[in-house]
Amino acid sequence: MEYLSVTHSGFLVAMSCVVALVAGFTGLSLTRDLSEKPMVQKKASIALAAVALGGGIWAMHFVAMLGLRFPILFYYDAAITLVSALSAILLVGAALILLHFAERTPKIISLAGAIVGVGILVMHYIGMAGLELCRAVYTPSGIVFSAIVAIGLCVLAFWIAYGQRTNRNIVLGTICFAVAVCAVHFLAIAGTRFVEEPSVAEFGLRMSNETLALGVIFFSFVIFGACLWVSVTYLVPPSGAAPLVVAQPVAPVPAALAPAPAAEASAVAPGTRIPCERDGGKVFIPPNDVLFVRADGHYTQIYTADERLFCAWPVTEATKRLLPAGFLQTHRSYLVNPERVSRFERAKDKGRCFFEGADVPPAPVSRSKLKTVQDALASQGGATRAQ
């Protein structure tokens, strides 16, 4: 059996690694802070992350395959190529569903990583089966070694990325994921030989390298665009960090210059009263009367012990004005007045703040805010913690 001589394009090999990095970063970033999101948004984010990660595996493989140079003309079976992409997306989706809809135990994280590793292998070998006029010949050692590397590195990537959902861990998990995808491909290719296959067993339409390149370029463009989209969230300051505010002494206002009672509401200094709407009119609520603030689209809802009021402030504006006044950001959508918290409960990696008042719902505490909230409530001395 005479093997074909194979050369590689260094540029396309490098680009395939970049695609794997971008896909990993996009997919792992899309799944941040899903525990507190509505179910519809949670499912949509997981679906998009599965497409980014699974599609990134596929795109990396075929960018690298476009860099292979054979001395013969060869094609790809379009149907088998499509099956390889869908297989990766479905297996990655199954792993993400386990991570976000089951209890995230060490076994679940390891199982999810193993499923993604299997997804990389399945995608690779199904994609290779799509070659026409050329056949891949594998060695058992190459298959076993690439399988061990794929599963091991993917388990490590998910342990890092899901051990703590910090930006640093997501970046490290991205690197591990990209190394896993690239290592599987290049280790498997290193243990693969190619022979000319004169007969063609067509399963689907025949696709040339040029046609494949167009599909890969388009999908890579989508992945890079999604990466830019999720990268914007990293430019926003951490939601739990209060801006530095230096208190300035304020001279007393002479009585003669004090505003008239009728104009008092409109003359209140920004940040000392919260403008709300009640029965079609505007009212100004003192921060001390507020239990918590909840984001509601581009606006916010203000909860007091007796009522819930609409506020035209977006949550970013409420954060800027209320954090210096002593409020805590317990979640990206919630600001809590710690002096009004009657009880705090923690359940594993999440928590809830409870308040006195009729039919007042609790405010969630996300994992990244647990320590900050617990320390702040402990200093208040009024909230109790239930394990």
XYZ file of C-alpha atoms in Angstrom:
387
model
C 0.000 0.000 0.000
C 1.507 3.270 -1.126
C 0.819 6.233 1.139
C 0.360 9.723 -0.202
C 2.849 12.428 0.679
C 1.214 15.191 2.746
C 2.331 18.755 3.448
C 0.744 21.449 5.622
C 0.060 25.169 5.333
C 1.542 26.802 8.423
C -0.816 29.773 8.148
C -3.975 27.645 8.119
C -2.666 25.492 10.972
C -2.168 28.644 13.054
C -5.603 29.964 12.061
C -7.233 26.690 13.113
C -5.775 27.131 16.597
C -7.070 30.714 16.731
C -10.558 29.493 15.763
C -10.465 26.939 18.608
C -9.471 29.642 21.110
C -12.170 32.061 19.976
C -14.850 29.352 19.975
C -13.904 28.207 23.473
C -13.926 31.737 24.855
C -17.283 32.500 23.228
C -18.981 29.314 24.397
C -17.722 29.455 27.981
C -18.561 33.163 28.249
C -22.121 32.645 27.017
C -22.797 30.338 29.968
C -21.790 32.813 32.689
C -24.331 33.674 35.408
C -27.051 31.420 33.995
C -28.331 30.273 37.395
C -30.246 33.506 37.980
C -31.558 34.027 34.438
C -35.109 33.219 33.277
C -35.550 29.701 31.909
C -36.075 30.841 28.309
C -32.909 32.952 28.361
C -31.011 30.131 30.053
C -32.001 27.632 27.353
C -31.172 30.094 24.577
C -27.724 30.817 26.058
C -26.951 27.101 26.358
C -28.056 26.500 22.754
C -25.848 29.345 21.506
C -22.913 28.112 23.601
C -23.345 24.598 22.170
C -23.249 26.003 18.638
C -20.171 28.090 19.473
C -18.239 25.238 21.121
C -19.403 22.390 18.881
C -19.242 24.514 15.737
C -15.817 25.733 16.803
C -14.594 22.122 17.029
C -15.882 21.548 13.494
C -14.462 24.806 12.119
C -11.046 24.174 13.684
C -10.907 20.684 12.139
C -11.760 21.811 8.634
C -9.592 24.935 8.694
C -6.703 22.598 9.497
C -7.881 20.152 6.809
C -7.883 22.976 4.262
C -4.199 23.333 5.130
C -3.456 19.756 4.023
C -1.794 19.476 0.641
C -2.254 16.183 -1.264
C -0.705 15.317 -4.629
C -4.146 14.243 -5.885
C -7.533 15.845 -6.334
C -9.999 14.992 -3.548
C -13.464 16.020 -2.357
C -15.673 15.913 0.722
C -19.071 14.316 1.102
C -21.352 17.221 2.070
C -23.811 15.080 4.056
C -21.116 13.404 6.148
C -19.455 16.770 6.742
C -22.763 18.169 7.998
C -23.287 15.133 10.250
C -19.849 15.707 11.790
C -20.765 19.301 12.696
C -24.174 18.384 14.131
C -22.653 15.544 16.176
C -20.225 17.920 17.872
C -22.948 20.492 18.585
C -25.345 17.896 20.047
C -22.731 16.282 22.297
C -21.493 19.650 23.575
C -25.123 20.654 24.160
C -25.692 17.491 26.211
C -22.653 18.354 28.355
C -23.870 21.912 28.941
C -27.353 20.685 29.877
C -25.786 18.438 32.521
C -23.745 21.319 33.896
C -26.619 23.798 34.083
C -29.691 21.674 34.781
C -28.253 18.990 37.086
C -26.564 19.422 40.438
C -23.007 20.450 39.614
C -21.064 17.788 41.492
C -17.492 16.669 40.717
C -18.890 13.639 38.882
C -21.157 15.799 36.733
C -18.310 18.160 35.797
C -16.064 15.215 34.916
C -18.841 13.549 32.924
C -19.546 16.755 31.006
C -15.864 17.146 30.156
C -15.676 13.522 29.015
C -18.748 13.999 26.786
C -17.139 17.027 25.125
C -13.917 15.035 24.641
C -15.916 12.266 22.976
C -17.630 14.935 20.872
C -14.237 16.133 19.580
C -13.262 12.569 18.672
C -16.601 11.783 17.024
C -16.477 14.984 15.009
C -12.909 14.321 13.882
C -13.398 10.755 12.696
C -16.798 11.381 11.092
C -15.303 14.385 9.313
C -12.399 12.255 8.087
C -14.879 9.660 6.809
C -16.220 12.344 4.477
C -13.082 12.302 2.326
C -13.638 11.150 -1.266
C -10.975 9.869 -3.714
C -8.739 9.678 -0.655
C -8.971 7.392 2.382
C -7.510 7.788 5.874
C -5.686 4.830 7.415
C -5.447 4.955 11.219
C -3.131 3.342 13.731
C -4.550 1.983 17.027
C -1.965 3.899 19.044
C -2.950 7.177 17.369
C -6.638 6.623 18.119
C -6.021 5.659 21.758
C -3.570 8.485 22.417
C -5.801 11.148 20.861
C -8.792 9.811 22.847
C -6.903 10.004 26.149
C -5.714 13.541 25.404
C -9.172 14.718 24.280
C -11.061 13.425 27.303
C -8.351 14.351 29.824
C -7.918 17.926 28.606
C -11.667 18.521 28.267
C -12.284 17.300 31.814
C -9.515 19.634 32.984
C -10.984 22.523 30.961
C -14.434 22.114 32.516
C -13.022 21.685 36.022
C -11.193 24.986 35.624
C -13.993 26.884 33.876
C -16.741 25.616 36.218
C -14.755 25.349 39.443
C -15.186 29.089 39.922
C -16.982 31.174 37.312
C -14.449 33.995 37.349
C -13.031 35.719 34.276
C -9.613 34.242 34.997
C -10.997 30.694 35.167
C -12.948 31.168 31.948
C -9.771 32.284 30.153
C -7.797 29.327 31.546
C -10.630 26.952 30.648
C -10.670 28.421 27.132
C -6.968 27.667 26.723
C -7.445 24.073 27.925
C -10.407 23.585 25.581
C -8.480 24.955 22.581
C -5.463 22.797 23.402
C -7.749 19.751 23.636
C -9.353 20.418 20.246
C -6.050 21.153 18.506
C -4.164 18.299 20.189
C -6.790 15.737 19.188
C -6.713 16.847 15.574
C -2.960 17.068 15.148
C -2.158 13.950 17.201
C -4.736 12.008 15.228
C -3.415 13.358 11.912
C 0.138 12.531 12.972
C -0.935 8.890 13.377
C -2.900 8.832 10.120
C -1.780 7.874 6.642
C -3.638 8.626 3.434
C -4.070 6.445 0.372
C -5.672 7.137 -2.986
C -9.166 5.666 -3.349
C -10.244 5.482 -6.998
C -13.816 4.418 -6.259
C -16.324 6.842 -4.745
C -19.085 5.728 -2.375
C -21.218 8.846 -2.361
C -23.543 9.393 0.578
C -24.349 12.995 -0.213
C -23.381 15.725 -2.624
C -19.729 16.087 -3.550
C -18.052 19.197 -2.145
C -14.728 20.649 -3.293
C -12.128 22.314 -1.092
C -13.234 25.686 -2.447
C -16.857 25.114 -1.429
C -15.786 23.859 1.999
C -13.603 26.941 2.417
C -16.587 29.217 1.844
C -18.607 27.393 4.520
C -15.732 27.432 6.998
C -15.040 31.125 6.397
C -18.695 32.002 6.956
C -18.975 29.974 10.166
C -15.670 31.319 11.475
C -16.932 34.841 10.788
C -20.037 34.088 12.876
C -17.913 32.736 15.740
C -15.607 35.763 15.695
C -18.623 38.081 15.646
C -20.127 36.259 18.637
C -16.766 36.573 20.392
C -16.827 40.344 19.938
C -20.385 40.402 21.256
C -19.583 38.519 24.479
C -16.296 40.408 24.907
C -18.249 43.609 25.538
C -19.419 42.175 28.875
C -15.798 41.938 30.031
C -15.330 45.669 29.461
C -18.053 46.509 31.984
C -16.666 46.979 35.533
C -17.449 44.070 37.879
C -20.985 44.468 39.124
C -20.022 43.927 42.721
C -17.402 46.657 42.817
C -18.660 49.986 44.045
C -17.177 53.074 42.431
C -14.751 55.083 44.514
C -16.580 58.078 45.951
C -14.826 60.733 47.993
C -17.173 62.514 50.370
C -16.992 66.264 50.121
C -18.111 68.591 52.917
C -21.341 70.376 52.088
C -21.956 73.835 53.384
C -25.348 74.347 55.076
C -27.942 76.027 52.920
C -29.295 79.277 54.370
C -32.956 79.107 55.242
C -33.709 81.930 52.841
C -32.354 79.893 49.960
C -34.108 76.648 50.923
C -36.591 75.444 48.288
C -40.268 75.929 48.826
C -42.216 72.834 49.963
C -43.995 72.532 46.595
C -40.676 72.418 44.757
C -38.907 70.226 47.282
C -39.347 66.995 45.347
C -37.767 68.301 42.168
C -34.919 69.984 44.073
C -33.762 66.873 45.886
C -30.090 66.190 45.244
C -29.493 63.269 42.852
C -28.889 60.013 44.705
C -30.689 60.978 47.926
C -34.172 60.155 46.634
C -35.325 57.540 44.144
C -37.822 58.833 41.557
C -40.737 56.402 41.211
C -44.228 56.370 39.753
C -47.354 55.732 41.816
C -50.917 56.003 40.478
C -49.763 58.018 37.465
C -47.819 60.543 39.574
C -44.156 60.863 40.511
C -42.963 60.234 44.062
C -39.478 60.299 45.575
C -38.613 57.386 47.892
C -35.847 57.708 50.509
C -33.258 54.943 50.105
C -33.790 53.859 53.721
C -37.373 52.887 52.857
C -36.240 50.611 50.029
C -35.786 46.876 50.620
C -34.233 46.091 47.272
C -34.087 47.150 43.637
C -34.668 44.727 40.765
C -33.754 45.300 37.106
C -36.723 45.209 34.746
C -35.472 45.532 31.177
C -34.247 49.100 30.704
C -35.911 50.162 33.981
C -36.065 48.971 37.584
C -38.653 47.926 40.164
C -38.357 49.414 43.660
C -39.559 47.203 46.513
C -40.566 48.670 49.858
C -42.237 46.852 52.763
C -45.690 47.797 51.443
C -45.502 48.178 47.672
C -43.617 47.735 44.440
C -42.971 50.864 42.382
C -41.744 51.536 38.864
C -38.512 53.532 38.472
C -37.185 54.975 35.207
C -33.574 54.436 36.284
C -31.798 51.554 34.539
C -29.980 49.210 36.879
C -26.631 50.796 35.920
C -27.871 54.204 37.081
C -29.332 52.725 40.266
C -26.018 50.988 40.941
C -24.036 54.198 40.465
C -26.273 56.122 42.847
C -27.096 53.529 45.508
C -23.863 51.593 46.051
C -22.194 54.655 47.638
C -25.290 54.954 49.841
C -24.600 51.512 51.342
C -26.592 49.196 49.073
C -25.147 45.825 48.062
C -25.257 44.308 44.592
C -26.175 40.690 45.285
C -26.762 39.818 41.650
C -26.337 41.582 38.340
C -30.063 42.442 38.465
C -30.504 43.113 42.203
C -29.443 45.841 44.645
C -30.216 45.177 48.317
C -30.444 47.489 51.316
C -28.491 45.482 53.935
C -30.135 47.335 56.834
C -33.513 45.914 55.795
C -32.412 42.276 55.400
C -34.087 40.179 58.088
C -32.595 36.803 57.162
C -29.969 35.374 54.844
C -29.985 31.796 53.627
C -27.264 29.991 51.713
C -27.794 26.828 49.689
C -24.509 25.505 48.250
C -23.231 28.091 45.746
C -26.197 30.486 45.909
C -28.010 32.501 48.545
C -31.132 34.555 49.236
C -31.865 37.679 51.255
C -35.250 37.844 53.002
C -37.110 40.932 54.180
C -39.931 41.864 56.516
C -43.094 42.795 54.689
C -46.230 41.344 53.207
C -45.581 39.236 50.108
C -42.051 40.570 49.631
C -40.050 38.087 47.536
C -36.454 37.242 48.487
C -33.538 38.714 46.553
C -31.125 36.158 45.037
C -27.401 36.201 45.759
C -25.190 34.870 42.962
C -22.159 32.726 43.640
C -19.648 35.492 42.890
C -21.328 37.803 45.447
C -21.715 35.345 48.338
C -18.638 36.300 50.342
C -19.127 40.038 49.880
C -22.775 39.849 50.922
C -22.085 37.584 53.896
C -19.327 39.848 55.179
C -21.487 42.950 54.775
C -24.474 41.377 56.509
C -22.270 40.080 59.301
C -21.067 43.602 59.945
C -24.694 44.751 60.138
C -25.312 42.170 62.846
C -28.991 41.838 61.989
C -29.150 39.064 59.451
C -28.993 35.396 60.332
C -27.629 32.698 58.110
C -29.250 29.343 57.528
C -27.075 26.529 56.205
